[in-house]
Short mmCIF file of C-alpha atoms in Angstrom, two decimals:
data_model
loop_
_atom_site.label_atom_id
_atom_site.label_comp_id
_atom_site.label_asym_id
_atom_site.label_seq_id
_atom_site.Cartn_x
_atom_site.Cartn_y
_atom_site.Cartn_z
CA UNK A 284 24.49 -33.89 -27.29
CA UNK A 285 21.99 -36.72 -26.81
CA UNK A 286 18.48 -35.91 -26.38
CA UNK A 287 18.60 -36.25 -22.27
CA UNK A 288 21.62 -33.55 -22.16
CA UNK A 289 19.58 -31.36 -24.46
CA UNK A 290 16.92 -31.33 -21.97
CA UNK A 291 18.65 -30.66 -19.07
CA UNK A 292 20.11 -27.78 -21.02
CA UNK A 293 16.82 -26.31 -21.38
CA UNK A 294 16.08 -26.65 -18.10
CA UNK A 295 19.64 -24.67 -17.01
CA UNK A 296 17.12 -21.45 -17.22
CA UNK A 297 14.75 -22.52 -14.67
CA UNK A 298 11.98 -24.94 -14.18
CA UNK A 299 9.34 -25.60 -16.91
CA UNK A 300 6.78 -27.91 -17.81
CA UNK A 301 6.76 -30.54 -20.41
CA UNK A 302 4.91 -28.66 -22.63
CA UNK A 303 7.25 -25.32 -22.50
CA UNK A 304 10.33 -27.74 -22.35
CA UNK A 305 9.21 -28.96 -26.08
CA UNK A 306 8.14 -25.63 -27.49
CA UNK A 307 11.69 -24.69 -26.45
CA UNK A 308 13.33 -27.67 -28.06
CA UNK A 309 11.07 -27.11 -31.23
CA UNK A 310 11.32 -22.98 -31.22
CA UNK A 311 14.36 -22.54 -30.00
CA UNK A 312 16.84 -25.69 -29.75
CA UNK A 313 15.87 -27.26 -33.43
CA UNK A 314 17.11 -24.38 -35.04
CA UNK A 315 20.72 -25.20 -34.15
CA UNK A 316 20.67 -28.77 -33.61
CA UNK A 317 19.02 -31.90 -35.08
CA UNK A 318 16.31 -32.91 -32.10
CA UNK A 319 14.26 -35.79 -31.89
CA UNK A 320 10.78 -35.15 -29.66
CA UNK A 321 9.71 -38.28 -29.74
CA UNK A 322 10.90 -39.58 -26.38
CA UNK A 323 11.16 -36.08 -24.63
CA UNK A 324 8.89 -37.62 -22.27
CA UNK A 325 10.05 -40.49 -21.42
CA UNK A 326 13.80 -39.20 -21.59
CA UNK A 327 12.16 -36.71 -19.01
CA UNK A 328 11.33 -39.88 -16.83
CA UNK A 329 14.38 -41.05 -16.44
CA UNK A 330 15.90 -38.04 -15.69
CA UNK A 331 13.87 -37.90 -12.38
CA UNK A 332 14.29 -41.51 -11.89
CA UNK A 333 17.77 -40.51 -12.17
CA UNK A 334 17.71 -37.98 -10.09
CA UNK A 335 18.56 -35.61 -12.73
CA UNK A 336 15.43 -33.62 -12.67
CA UNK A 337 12.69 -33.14 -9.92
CA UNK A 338 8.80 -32.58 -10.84
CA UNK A 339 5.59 -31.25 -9.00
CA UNK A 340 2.44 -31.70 -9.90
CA UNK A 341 0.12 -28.82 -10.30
CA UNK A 342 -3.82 -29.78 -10.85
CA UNK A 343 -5.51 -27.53 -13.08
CA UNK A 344 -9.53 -27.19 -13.30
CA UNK A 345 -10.89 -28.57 -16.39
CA UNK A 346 -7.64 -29.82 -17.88
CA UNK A 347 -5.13 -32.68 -17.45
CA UNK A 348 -3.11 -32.07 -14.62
CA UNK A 349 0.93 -30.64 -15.21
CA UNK A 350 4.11 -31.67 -14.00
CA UNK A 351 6.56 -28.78 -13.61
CA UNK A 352 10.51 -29.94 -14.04
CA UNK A 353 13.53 -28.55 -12.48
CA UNK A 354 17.11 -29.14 -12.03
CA UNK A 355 18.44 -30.95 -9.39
CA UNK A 356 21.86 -30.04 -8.33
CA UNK A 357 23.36 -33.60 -9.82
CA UNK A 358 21.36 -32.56 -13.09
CA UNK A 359 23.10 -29.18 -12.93
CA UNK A 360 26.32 -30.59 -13.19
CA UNK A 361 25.82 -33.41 -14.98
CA UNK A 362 24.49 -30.80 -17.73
CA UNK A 363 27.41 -28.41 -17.42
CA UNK A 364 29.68 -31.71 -17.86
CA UNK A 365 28.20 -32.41 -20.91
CA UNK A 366 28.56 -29.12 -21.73
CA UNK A 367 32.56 -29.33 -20.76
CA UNK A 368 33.08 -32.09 -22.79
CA UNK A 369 31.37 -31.95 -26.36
CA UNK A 370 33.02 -31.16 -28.96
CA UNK A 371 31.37 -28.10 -30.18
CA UNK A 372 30.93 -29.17 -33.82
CA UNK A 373 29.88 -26.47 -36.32
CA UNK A 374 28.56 -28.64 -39.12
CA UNK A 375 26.76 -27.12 -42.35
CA UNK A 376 24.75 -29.71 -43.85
CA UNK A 377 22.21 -28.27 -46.63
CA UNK A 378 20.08 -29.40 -49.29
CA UNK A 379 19.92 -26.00 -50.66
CA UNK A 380 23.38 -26.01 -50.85
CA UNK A 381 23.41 -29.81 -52.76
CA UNK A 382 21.22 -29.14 -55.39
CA UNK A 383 23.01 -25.60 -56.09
CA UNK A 384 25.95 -27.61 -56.97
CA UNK A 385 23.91 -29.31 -59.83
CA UNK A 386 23.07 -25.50 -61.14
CA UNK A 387 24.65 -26.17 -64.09
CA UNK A 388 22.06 -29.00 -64.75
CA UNK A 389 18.99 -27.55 -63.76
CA UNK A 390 16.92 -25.05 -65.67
CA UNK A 391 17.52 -21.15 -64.80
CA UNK A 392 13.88 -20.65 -63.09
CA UNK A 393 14.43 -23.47 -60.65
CA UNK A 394 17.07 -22.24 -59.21
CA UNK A 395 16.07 -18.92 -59.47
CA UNK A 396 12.95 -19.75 -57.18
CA UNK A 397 15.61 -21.71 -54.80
CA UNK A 398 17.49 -18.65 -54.38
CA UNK A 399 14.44 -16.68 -53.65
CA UNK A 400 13.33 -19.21 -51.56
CA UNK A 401 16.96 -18.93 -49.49
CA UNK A 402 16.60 -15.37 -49.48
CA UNK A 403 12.78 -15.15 -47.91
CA UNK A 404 13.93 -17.94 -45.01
CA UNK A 405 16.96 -15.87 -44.89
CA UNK A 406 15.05 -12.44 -44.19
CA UNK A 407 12.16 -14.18 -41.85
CA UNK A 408 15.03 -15.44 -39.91
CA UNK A 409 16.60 -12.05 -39.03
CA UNK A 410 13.20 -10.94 -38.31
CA UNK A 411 12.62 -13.90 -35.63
CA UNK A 412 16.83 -13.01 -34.74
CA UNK A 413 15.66 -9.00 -34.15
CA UNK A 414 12.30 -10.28 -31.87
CA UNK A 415 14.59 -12.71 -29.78
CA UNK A 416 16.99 -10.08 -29.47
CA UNK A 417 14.42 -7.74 -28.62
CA UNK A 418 13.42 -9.62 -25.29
CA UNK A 419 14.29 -8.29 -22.12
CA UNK A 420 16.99 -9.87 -19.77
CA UNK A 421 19.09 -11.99 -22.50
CA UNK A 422 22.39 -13.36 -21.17
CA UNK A 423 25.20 -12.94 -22.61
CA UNK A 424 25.63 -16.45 -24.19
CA UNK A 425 21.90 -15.78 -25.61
CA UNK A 426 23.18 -12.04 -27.07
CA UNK A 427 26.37 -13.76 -28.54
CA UNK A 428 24.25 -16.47 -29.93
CA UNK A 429 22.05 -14.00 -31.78
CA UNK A 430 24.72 -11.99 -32.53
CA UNK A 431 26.66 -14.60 -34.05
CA UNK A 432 23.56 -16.37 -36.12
CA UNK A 433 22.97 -12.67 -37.45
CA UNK A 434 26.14 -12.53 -38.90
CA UNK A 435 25.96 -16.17 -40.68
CA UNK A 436 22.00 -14.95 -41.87
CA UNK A 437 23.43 -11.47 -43.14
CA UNK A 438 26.29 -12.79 -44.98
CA UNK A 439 24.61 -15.67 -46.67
CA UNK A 440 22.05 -13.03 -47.58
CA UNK A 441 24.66 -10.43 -48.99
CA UNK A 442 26.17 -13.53 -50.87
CA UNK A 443 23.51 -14.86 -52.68
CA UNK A 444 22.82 -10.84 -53.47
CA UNK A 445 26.23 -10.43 -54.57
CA UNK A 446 26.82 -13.89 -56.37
CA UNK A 447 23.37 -14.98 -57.40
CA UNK A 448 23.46 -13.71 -60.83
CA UNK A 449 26.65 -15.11 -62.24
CA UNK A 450 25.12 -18.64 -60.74
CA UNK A 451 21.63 -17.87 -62.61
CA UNK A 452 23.75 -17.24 -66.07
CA UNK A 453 25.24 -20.78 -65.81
CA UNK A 454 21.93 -22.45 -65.76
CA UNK A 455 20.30 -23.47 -69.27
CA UNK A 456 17.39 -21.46 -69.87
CA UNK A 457 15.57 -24.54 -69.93
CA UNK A 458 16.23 -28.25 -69.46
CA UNK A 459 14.36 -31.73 -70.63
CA UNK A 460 13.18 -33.17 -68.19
CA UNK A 461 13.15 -37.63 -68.53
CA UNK A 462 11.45 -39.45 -66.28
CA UNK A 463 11.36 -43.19 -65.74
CA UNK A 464 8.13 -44.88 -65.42
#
């Protein structure tokens, strides 16, 4: 999805200001896709001037004034046509999992701390998973989606549990090191 669909998907849950819009692309949206914030305000422009999206003003004392975004009903189903016609790629793209295939290579305490690394994103990950799933009046794409990003977070856990140490006795204890100047 390109970076105007994206938005009007956030804005399927209701109307929200620029500044919510992008804590919900960087919070929430950038933790399944690759998102580029850059031009989430202009690409917010031309949804109205498309007449994707609608804004109000609201002045504030003592602080820039806000523009509040919402849905128009041609953004509505312009989103749920994007929605009806991506192709709902799953795609695992990982440096973690690069480098591990160099184990071999590398000395036994790097990728022990790369492992441990895995494991503490891993763990603060289900935490954030059990808060989100913890909020009242999910729906029940939002409960499947936590559901289903639990499962991938538990099992990479219980593999790098179950698997780690036959990786760790592969690796040299310790490896030279060259470096070009």
């Amino acid at each position: 999805m390109n970076t105007k669909e994206l938005l009007l998907s956030v804005l399927m849950s209701g109307p929200a200001t620029g500044y919510d819009i992008k804590k919900t692309m960087e919070n929430e949206v950038s933790t399944l896709l690759d998102v580029s914030l850059s031009n989430l305000y202009p690409a917010l422009n031309e949804l109205a001037s498309e007449g994707l999206v609608t804004y109000r003003k609201v002045e504030q004392d003592n602080r820039p004034n806000k523009k509040i975004y919402e849905l128009t009903e041609a953004g509505r189903g312009a989103c749920l046509n994007a929605l009806m016609s991506g192709n709902a790629r799953h795609r695992l793209r990982s440096e973690f999992i690069f480098i591990l295939a160099y184990a071999p290579f590398l000395p036994r305490w790097r990728v022990k701390e790369l492992l441990d690394q895995r494991l503490a994103g891993t763990n603060e990950t289900l935490k954030d998973l059990d808060r989100r799933e913890a909020e009242e009046a999910l729906q029940e794409g939002q409960k499947f989606c936590i559901g289903f990003g639990r499962a991938m977070m538990e099992a990479q856990r219980d593999y790098i549990l179950n698997h780690g140490a036959s990786l760790l006795k592969s690796c040299p204890e310790d490896v030279a090191v060259l470096t070009h100047a």
